[in-house]
Tab-separated table of C-alpha atoms in Angstrom:
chain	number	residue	atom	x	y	z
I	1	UNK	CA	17.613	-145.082	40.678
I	2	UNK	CA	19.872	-144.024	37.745
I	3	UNK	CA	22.721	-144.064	39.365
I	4	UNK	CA	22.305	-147.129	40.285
I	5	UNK	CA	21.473	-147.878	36.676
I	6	UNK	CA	24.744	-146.173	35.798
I	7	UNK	CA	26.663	-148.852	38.094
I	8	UNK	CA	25.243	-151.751	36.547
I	9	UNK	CA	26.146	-150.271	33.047
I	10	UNK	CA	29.845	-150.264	34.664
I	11	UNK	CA	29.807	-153.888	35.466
I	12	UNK	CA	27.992	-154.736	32.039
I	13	UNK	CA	30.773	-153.030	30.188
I	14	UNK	CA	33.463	-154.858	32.116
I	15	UNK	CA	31.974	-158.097	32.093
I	16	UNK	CA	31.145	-157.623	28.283
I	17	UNK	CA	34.863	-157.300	27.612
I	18	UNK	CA	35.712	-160.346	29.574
I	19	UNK	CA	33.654	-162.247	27.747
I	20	UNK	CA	35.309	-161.371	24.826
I	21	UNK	CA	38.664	-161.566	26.387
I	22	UNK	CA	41.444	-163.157	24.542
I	23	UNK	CA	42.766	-164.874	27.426
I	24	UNK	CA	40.357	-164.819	30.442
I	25	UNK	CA	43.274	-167.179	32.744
I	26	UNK	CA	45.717	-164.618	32.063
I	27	UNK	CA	44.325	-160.994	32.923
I	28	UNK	CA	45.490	-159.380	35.539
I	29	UNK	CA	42.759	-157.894	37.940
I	30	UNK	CA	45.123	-155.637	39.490
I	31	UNK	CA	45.505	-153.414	36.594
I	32	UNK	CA	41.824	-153.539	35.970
I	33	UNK	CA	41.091	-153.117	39.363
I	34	UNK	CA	43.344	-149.802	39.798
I	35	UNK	CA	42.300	-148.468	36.391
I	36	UNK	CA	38.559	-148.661	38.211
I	37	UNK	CA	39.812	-146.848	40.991
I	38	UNK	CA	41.747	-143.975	39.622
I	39	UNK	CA	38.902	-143.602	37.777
I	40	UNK	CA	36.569	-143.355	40.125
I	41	UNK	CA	38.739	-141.360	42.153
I	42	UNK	CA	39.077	-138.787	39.639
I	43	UNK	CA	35.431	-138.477	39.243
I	44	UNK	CA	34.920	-138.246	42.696
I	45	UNK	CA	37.762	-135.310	43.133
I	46	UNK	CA	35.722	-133.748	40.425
I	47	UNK	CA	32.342	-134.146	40.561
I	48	UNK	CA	31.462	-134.885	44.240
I	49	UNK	CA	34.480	-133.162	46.605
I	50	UNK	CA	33.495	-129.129	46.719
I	51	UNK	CA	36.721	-128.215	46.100
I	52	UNK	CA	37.700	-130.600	43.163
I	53	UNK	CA	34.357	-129.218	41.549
I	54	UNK	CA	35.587	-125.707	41.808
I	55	UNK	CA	38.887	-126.567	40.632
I	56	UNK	CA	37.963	-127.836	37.433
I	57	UNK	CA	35.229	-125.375	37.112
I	58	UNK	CA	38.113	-122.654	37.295
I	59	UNK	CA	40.447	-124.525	35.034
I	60	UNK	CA	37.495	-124.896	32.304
I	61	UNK	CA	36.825	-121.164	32.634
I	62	UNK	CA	40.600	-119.911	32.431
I	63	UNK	CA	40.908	-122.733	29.652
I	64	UNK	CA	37.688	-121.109	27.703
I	65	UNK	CA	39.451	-117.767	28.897
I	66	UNK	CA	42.792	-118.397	27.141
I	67	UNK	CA	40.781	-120.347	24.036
I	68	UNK	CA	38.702	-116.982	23.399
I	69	UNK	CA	42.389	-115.233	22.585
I	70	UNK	CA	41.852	-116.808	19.322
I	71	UNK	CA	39.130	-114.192	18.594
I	72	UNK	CA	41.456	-111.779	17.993
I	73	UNK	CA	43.462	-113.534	15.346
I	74	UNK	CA	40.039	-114.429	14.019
I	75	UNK	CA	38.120	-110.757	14.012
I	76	UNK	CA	41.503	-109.535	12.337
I	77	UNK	CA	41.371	-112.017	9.134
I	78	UNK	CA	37.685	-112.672	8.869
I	79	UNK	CA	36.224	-109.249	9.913
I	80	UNK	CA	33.644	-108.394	12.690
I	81	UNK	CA	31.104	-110.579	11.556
I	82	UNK	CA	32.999	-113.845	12.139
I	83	UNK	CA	30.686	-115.388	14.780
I	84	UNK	CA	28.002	-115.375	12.079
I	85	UNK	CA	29.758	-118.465	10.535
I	86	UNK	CA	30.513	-120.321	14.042
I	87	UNK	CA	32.486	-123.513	12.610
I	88	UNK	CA	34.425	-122.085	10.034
I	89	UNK	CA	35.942	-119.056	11.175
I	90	UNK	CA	35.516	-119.261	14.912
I	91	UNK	CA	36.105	-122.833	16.177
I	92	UNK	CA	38.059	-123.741	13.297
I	93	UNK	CA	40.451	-120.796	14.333
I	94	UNK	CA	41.141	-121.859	17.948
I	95	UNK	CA	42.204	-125.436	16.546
I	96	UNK	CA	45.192	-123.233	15.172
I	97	UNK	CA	45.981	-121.056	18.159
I	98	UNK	CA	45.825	-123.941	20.215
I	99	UNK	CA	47.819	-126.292	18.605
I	100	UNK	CA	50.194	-123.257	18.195
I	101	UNK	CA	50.561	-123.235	21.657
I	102	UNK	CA	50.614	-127.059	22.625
I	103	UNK	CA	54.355	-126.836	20.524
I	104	UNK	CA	55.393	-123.834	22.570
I	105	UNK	CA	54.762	-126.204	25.373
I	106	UNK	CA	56.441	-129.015	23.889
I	107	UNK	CA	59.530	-127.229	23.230
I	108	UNK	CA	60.038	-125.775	26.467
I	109	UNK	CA	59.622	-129.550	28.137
I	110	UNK	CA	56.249	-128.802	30.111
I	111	UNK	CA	54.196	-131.361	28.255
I	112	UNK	CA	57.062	-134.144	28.682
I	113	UNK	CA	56.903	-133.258	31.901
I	114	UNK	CA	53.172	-133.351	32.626
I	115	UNK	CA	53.088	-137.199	30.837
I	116	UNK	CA	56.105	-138.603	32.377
I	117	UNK	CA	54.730	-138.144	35.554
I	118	UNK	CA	51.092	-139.592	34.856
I	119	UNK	CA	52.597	-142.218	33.044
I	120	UNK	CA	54.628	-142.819	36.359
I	121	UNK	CA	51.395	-142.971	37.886
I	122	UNK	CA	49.835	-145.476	35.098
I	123	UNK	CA	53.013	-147.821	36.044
I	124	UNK	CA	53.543	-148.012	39.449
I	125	UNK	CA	49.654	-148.630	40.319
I	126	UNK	CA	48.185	-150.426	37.329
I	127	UNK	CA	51.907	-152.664	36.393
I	128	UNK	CA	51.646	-151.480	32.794
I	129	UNK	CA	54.738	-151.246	30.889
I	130	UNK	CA	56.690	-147.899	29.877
I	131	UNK	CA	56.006	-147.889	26.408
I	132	UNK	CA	51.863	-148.469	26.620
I	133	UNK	CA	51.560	-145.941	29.971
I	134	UNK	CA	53.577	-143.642	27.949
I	135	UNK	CA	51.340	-143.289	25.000
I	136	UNK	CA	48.138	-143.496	27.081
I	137	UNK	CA	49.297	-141.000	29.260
I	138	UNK	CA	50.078	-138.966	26.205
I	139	UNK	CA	46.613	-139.734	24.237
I	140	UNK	CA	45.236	-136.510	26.788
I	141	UNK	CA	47.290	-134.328	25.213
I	142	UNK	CA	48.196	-135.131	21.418
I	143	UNK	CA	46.243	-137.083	18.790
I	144	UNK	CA	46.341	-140.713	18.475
I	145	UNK	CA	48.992	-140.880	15.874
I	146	UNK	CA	50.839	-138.220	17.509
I	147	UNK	CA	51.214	-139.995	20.763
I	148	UNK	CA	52.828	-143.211	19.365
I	149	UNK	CA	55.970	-141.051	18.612
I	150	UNK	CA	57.019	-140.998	21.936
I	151	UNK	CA	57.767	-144.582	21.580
I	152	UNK	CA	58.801	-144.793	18.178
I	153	UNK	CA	61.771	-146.523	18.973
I	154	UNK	CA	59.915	-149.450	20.718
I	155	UNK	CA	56.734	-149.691	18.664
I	156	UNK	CA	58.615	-152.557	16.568
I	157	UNK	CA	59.368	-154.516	19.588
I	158	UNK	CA	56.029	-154.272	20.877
I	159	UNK	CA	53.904	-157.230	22.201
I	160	UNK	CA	50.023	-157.340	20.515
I	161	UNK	CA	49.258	-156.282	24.174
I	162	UNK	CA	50.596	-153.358	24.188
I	163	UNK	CA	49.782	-152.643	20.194
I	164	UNK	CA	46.223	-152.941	21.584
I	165	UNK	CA	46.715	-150.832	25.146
I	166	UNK	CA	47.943	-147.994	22.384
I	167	UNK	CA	45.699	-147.890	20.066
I	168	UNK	CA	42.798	-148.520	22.475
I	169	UNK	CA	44.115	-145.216	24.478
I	170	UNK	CA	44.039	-143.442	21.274
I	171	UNK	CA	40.427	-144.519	20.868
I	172	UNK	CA	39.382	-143.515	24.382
I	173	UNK	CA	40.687	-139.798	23.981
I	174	UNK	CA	40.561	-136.842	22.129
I	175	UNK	CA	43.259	-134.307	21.048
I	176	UNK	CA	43.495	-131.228	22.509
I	177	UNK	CA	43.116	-129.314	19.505
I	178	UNK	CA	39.968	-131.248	18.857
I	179	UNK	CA	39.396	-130.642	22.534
I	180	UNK	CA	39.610	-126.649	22.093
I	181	UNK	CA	37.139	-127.083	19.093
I	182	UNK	CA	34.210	-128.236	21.373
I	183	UNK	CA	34.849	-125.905	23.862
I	184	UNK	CA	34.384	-123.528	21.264
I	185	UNK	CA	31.103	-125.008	20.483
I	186	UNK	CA	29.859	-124.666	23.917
I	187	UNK	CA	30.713	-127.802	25.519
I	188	UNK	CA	32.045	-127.309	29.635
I	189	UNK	CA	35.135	-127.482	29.487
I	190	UNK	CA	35.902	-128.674	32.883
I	191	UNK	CA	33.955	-132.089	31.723
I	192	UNK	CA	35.635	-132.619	28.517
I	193	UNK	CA	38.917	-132.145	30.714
I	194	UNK	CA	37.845	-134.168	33.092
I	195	UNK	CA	36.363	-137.117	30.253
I	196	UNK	CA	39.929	-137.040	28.197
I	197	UNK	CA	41.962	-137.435	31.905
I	198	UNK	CA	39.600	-139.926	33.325
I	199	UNK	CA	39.309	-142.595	29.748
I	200	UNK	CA	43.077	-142.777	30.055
I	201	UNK	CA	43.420	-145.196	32.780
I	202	UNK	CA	40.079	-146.918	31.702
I	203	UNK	CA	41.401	-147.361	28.515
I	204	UNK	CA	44.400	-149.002	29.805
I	205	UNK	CA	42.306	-151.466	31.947
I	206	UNK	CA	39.998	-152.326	29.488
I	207	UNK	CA	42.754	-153.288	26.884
I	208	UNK	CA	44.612	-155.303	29.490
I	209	UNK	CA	41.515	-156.950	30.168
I	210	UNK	CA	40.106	-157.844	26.673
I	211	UNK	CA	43.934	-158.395	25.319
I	212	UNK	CA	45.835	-160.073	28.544
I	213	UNK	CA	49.768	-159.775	28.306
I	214	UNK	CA	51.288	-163.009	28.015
I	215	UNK	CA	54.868	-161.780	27.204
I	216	UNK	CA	57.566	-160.140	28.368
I	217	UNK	CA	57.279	-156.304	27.104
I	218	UNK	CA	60.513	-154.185	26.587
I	219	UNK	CA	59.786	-151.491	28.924
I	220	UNK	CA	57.865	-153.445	30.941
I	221	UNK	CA	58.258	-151.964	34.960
I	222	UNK	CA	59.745	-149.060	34.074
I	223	UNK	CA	59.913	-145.699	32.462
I	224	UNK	CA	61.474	-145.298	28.981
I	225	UNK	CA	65.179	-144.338	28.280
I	226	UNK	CA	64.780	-142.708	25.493
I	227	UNK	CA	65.772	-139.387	24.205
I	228	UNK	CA	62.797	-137.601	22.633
I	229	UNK	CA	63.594	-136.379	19.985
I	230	UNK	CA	63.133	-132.311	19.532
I	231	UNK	CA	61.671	-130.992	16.828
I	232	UNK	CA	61.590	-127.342	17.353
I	233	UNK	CA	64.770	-124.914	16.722
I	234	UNK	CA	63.450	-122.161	19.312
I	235	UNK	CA	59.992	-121.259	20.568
I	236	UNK	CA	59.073	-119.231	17.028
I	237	UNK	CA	59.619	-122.221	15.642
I	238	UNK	CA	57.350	-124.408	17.784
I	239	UNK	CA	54.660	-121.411	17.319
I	240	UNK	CA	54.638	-121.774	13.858
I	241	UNK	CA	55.255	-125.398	12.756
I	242	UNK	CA	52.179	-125.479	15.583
I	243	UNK	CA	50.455	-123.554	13.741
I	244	UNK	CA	50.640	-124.945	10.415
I	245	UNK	CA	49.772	-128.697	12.191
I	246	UNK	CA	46.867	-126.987	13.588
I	247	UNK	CA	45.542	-125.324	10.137
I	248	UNK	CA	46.185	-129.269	8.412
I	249	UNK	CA	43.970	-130.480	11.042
I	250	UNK	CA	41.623	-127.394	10.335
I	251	UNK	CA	41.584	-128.619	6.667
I	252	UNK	CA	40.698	-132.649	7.630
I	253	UNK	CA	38.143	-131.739	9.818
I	254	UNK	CA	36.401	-129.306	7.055
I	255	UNK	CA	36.678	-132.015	5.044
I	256	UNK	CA	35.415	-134.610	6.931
I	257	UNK	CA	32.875	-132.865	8.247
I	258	UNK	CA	31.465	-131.514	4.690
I	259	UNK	CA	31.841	-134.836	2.956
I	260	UNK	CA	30.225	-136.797	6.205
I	261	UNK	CA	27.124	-134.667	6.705
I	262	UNK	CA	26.442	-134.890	2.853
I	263	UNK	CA	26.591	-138.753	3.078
I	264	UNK	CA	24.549	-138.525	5.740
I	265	UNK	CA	22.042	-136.333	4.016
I	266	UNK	CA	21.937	-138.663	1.076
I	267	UNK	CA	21.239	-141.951	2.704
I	268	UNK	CA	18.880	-140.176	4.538
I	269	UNK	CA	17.198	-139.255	1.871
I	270	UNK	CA	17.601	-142.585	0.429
I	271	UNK	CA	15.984	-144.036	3.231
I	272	UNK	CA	13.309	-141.731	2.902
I	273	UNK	CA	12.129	-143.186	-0.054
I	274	UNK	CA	12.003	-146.877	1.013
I	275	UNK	CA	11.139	-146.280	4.604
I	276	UNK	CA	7.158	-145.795	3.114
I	277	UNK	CA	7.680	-149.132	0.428
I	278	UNK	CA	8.197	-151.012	3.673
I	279	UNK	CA	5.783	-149.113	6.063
I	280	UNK	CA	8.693	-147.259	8.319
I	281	UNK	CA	7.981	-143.654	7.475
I	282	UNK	CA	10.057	-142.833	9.976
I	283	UNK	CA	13.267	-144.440	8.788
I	284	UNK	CA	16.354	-142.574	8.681
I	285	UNK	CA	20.076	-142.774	10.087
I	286	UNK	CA	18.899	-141.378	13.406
I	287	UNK	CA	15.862	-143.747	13.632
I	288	UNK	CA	18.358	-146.859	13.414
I	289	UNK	CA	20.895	-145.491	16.078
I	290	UNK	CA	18.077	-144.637	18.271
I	291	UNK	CA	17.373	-148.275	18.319
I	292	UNK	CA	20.715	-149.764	17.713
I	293	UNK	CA	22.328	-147.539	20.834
I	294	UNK	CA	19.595	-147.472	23.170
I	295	UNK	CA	20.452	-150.115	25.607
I	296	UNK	CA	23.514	-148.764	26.124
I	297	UNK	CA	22.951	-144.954	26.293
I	298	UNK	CA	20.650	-146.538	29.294
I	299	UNK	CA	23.573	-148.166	30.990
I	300	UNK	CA	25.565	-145.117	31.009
I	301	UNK	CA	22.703	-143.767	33.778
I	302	UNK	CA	20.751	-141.468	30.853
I	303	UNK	CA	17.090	-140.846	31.999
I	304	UNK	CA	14.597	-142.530	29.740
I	305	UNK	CA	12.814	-139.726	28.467
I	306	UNK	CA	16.375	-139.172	26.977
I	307	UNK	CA	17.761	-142.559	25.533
I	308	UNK	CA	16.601	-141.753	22.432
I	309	UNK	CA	18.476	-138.795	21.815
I	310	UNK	CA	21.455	-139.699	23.336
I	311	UNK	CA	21.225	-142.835	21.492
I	312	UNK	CA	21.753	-141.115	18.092
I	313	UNK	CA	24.749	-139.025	19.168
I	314	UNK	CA	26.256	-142.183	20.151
I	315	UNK	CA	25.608	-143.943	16.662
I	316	UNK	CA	27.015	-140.723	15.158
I	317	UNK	CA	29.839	-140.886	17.059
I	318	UNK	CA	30.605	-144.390	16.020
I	319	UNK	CA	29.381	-144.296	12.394
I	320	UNK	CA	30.695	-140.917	11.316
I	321	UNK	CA	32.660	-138.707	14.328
I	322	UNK	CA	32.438	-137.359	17.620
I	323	UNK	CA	32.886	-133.821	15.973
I	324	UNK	CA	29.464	-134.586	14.406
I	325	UNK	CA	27.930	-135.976	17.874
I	326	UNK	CA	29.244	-132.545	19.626
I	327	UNK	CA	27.356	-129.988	17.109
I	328	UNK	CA	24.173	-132.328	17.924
I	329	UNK	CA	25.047	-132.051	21.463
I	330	UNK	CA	25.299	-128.522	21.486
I	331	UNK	CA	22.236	-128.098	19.354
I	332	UNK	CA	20.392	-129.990	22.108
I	333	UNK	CA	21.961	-127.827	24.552
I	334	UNK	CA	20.831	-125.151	22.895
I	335	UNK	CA	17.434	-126.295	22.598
I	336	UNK	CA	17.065	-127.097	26.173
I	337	UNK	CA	18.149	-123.537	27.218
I	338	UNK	CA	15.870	-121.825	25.410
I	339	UNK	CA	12.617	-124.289	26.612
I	340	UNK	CA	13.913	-123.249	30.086
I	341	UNK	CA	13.963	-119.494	28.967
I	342	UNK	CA	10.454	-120.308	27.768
I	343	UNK	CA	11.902	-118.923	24.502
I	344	UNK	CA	10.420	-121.824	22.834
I	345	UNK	CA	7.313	-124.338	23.874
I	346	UNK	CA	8.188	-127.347	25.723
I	347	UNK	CA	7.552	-130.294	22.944
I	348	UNK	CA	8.863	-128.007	20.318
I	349	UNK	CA	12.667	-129.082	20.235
I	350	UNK	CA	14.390	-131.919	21.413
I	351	UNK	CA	15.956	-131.382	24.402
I	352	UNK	CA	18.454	-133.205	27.220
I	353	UNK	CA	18.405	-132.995	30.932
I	354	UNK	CA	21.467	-131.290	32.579
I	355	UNK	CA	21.964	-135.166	33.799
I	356	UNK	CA	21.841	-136.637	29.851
I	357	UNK	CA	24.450	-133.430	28.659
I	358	UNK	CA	26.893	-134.534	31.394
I	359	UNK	CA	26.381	-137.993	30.624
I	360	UNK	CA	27.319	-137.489	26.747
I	361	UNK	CA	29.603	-134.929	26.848
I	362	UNK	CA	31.821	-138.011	28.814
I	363	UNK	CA	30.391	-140.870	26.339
I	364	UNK	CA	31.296	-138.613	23.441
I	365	UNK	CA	34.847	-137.857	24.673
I	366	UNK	CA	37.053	-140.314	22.028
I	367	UNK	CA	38.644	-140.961	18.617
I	368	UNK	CA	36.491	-144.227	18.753
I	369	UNK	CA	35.049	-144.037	15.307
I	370	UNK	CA	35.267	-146.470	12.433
I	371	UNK	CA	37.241	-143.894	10.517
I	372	UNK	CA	39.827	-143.614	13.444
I	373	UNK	CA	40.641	-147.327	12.524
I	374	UNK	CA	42.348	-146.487	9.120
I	375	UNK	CA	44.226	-143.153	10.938
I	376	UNK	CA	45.595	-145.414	13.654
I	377	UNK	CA	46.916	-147.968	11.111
I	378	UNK	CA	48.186	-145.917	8.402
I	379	UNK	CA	49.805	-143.588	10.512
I	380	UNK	CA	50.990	-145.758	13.660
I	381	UNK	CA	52.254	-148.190	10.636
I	382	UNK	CA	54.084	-145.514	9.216
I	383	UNK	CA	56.593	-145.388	12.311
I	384	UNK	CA	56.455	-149.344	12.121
I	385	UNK	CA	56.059	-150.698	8.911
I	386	UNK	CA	56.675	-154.152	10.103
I	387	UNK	CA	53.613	-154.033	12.465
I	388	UNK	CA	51.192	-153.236	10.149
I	389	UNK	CA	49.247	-156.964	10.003
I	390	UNK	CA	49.116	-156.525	13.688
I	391	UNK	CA	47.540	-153.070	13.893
I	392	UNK	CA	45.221	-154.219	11.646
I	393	UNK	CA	44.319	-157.104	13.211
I	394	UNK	CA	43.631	-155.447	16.418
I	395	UNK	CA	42.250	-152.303	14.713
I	396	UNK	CA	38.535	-153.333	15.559
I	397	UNK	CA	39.134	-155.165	19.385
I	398	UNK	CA	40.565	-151.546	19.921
I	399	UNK	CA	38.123	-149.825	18.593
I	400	UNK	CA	35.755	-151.961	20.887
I	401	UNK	CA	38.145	-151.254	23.452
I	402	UNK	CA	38.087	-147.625	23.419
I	403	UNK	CA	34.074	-147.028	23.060
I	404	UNK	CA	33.736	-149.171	26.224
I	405	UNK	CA	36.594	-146.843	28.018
I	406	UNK	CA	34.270	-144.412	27.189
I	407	UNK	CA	31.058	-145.769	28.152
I	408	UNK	CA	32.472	-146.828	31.661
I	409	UNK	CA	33.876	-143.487	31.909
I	410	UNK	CA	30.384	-142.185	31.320
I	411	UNK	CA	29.324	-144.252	33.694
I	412	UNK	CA	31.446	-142.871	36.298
I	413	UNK	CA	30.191	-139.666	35.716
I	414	UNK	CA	26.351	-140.715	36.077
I	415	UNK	CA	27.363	-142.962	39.168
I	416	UNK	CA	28.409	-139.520	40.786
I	417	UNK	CA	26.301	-136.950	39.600
């Protein structure tokens, strides 16, 4: 029954953006129809054929394999005891090593090589231009502001449909240092691998469906002649300017995450005090997204014991950051390992099905965050100045965008599990 659930999600999320499309005459079903498809063929390679499952369970373990390197460089600087303080010197440490490595990668050509050819994919079966395949194909890899440099040359001559198709992809995916983080936390890896690969053609479906093109793009029908632009003088080089991009995104996530859980803490506690004047005792940030998120956590397939929770990590997500929504996730997983352990009494924690955990860890997989609107506008309008109105008048359609990439993406996942 939930999985049939999850496929009417699928079709609420789609026909939700229609409705809202900007020009209904003018979208092209094709590319919505084979942005469906390699979705769903993805999912099905990796969640239903034997030997996709295995795959991806053996590239998430040699992934977490190479990620738990980092514990060396870790151990060395922080001492013995560094697992005692998980975030800060163990998950915050493989952001470094990883982004470290992602520029060793980059200078020897591997990653170019990797995104040319799904953006090749993106083109030829989905009719999306170079420049907005490019980026999306790129969005698995890089951040979203990272991504747009591929196309730096083109982003001025850009039509507002492919604006949107880029920043929706960066919406719809998450970095792979981010990605490294919540595999330190936990998280399977072959899911949020499999989440970040699958959004990417959603997200370009969904953008081309809720922002049609009506013009004639640049690159449109083929790849992009460009020269990109190398940044690295040798592989030392890439290793440490790698590095020291992974330790600045160390320091905004710190930061984010200290001054966001604070705020949280205070309204909370804010709330706390007028929730009784108005007879909600109960009121509180997670209270409201509980409510707020519901009916869609139960279109993504989640059982209904669990809407609640999952509810809330999607609210955090949106509100504050996914990094937030993974902790909770993992805390749940946590939770739910130790009631099956019978370490702990069944009603005493809140808990997730293996079902709900899969279905989050793919709804959670995405820069779609009201904060992520000001990064993609200050820093994709920093390599075109002259399109800064337009990002940020399609800052929130793409943020829209992007959550629903996610959701249908999630929806995949329940369809299949």
């Amino acid at each position: 029954m939930e999985r049939w659930i999850s496929l009417l999600g699928l079709g609420v999320f789609v026909g939700f953006a229609y409705l809202i499309s900007t020009n209904r005459q003018e979208v092209r079903w094709r590319t919505l129809a084979w942005g469906l498809a390699l979705q769903l063929l993805l999912g099905l390679v990796i969640l239903r054929l034997p030997l996709g499952l295995k795959l991806f369970q053996g590239l998430g373990s040699a992934v977490g394999w190479f990620l738990s390197f980092s514990d060396a460089g870790a151990e060395f600087v922080f001492g013995e005891t560094y697992t005692d303080h998980l975030i800060a010197f163990k998950v915050m440490p493989t952001i470094i090593f990883f982004s470290s490595f992602i520029a060793i990668l980059y200078y020897y050509g591997v990653l170019q090589w990797v995104i040319a050819r799904l953006a090749t994919l993106m083109i030829r079966t989905m009719k999306t231009s170079g420049g907005e395949s490019l980026v999306c194909a790129a969005n698995i890899f890089v951040g979203q502001t990272e991504a747009p440099l591929l196309v730096k040359p083109f982003l001025k001559d850009m039509t507002s449909s492919e604006l949107h198709a880029v920043m929706t992809s960066g919406f719809a995916t998450i970095a792979g240092g981010v990605m490294a983080a919540y595999i330190a936390f936990g998280i399977p890896p072959e899911h949020l691998i499999a989440a970040s690969v699958m959004s990417a053609p959603a997200a370009l479906a969904i953008s081309k469906l809720m922002y049609p093109e009506t013009e004639i793009a640049v690159t449109a029908g083929d790849h992009i002649k460009t020269k990109i632009e190398q940044p690295y003088t040798n592989a030392i080089d890439a290793a440490t300017v790698g590095a020291l991009d992974g330790m600045k995104l160390v320091l905004n996530v710190v930061a984010m995450l200290i001054a966001f859980l604070a705020l949280v803490a205070a309204v909370n506690g804010i709330l706390g005090v007028l929730g009784p004047m108005v007879n909600l005792p109960q009121l509180s940030l997670e209270w409201i997204f509980s409510l707020v998120f519901a009916p869609v956590a139960w279109l993504m397939g989640v059982s209904w014991a669990d809407v609640g929770q999952v509810a809330i990590l999607l609210g955090k997500k949106t509100v504050l950051t996914e990094f937030i929504a993974y902790l909770d996730l993992r805390t749940l997983m946590e939770n739910t390992a130790k009631v099956t352990a019978n370490q702990a009494p069944p009603n005493a924690l809140p808990t997730l099905t293996e079902r709900s955990q899969i279905i989050a860890t793919y709804a959670l997989c995405g820069f779609s965050n009201i904060a992520s609107v000001g990064i993609q506008i200050g820093g994709i309008g920093a390599l075109a100045p002259e399109r800064q109105h337009d990002l940020a008048r399609l800052g929130v359609r793409a943020l829209v965008a992007g959550s629903l990439a996610c959701f249908m993406t999630a929806c995949i996942a329940g369809l299949l599990i």
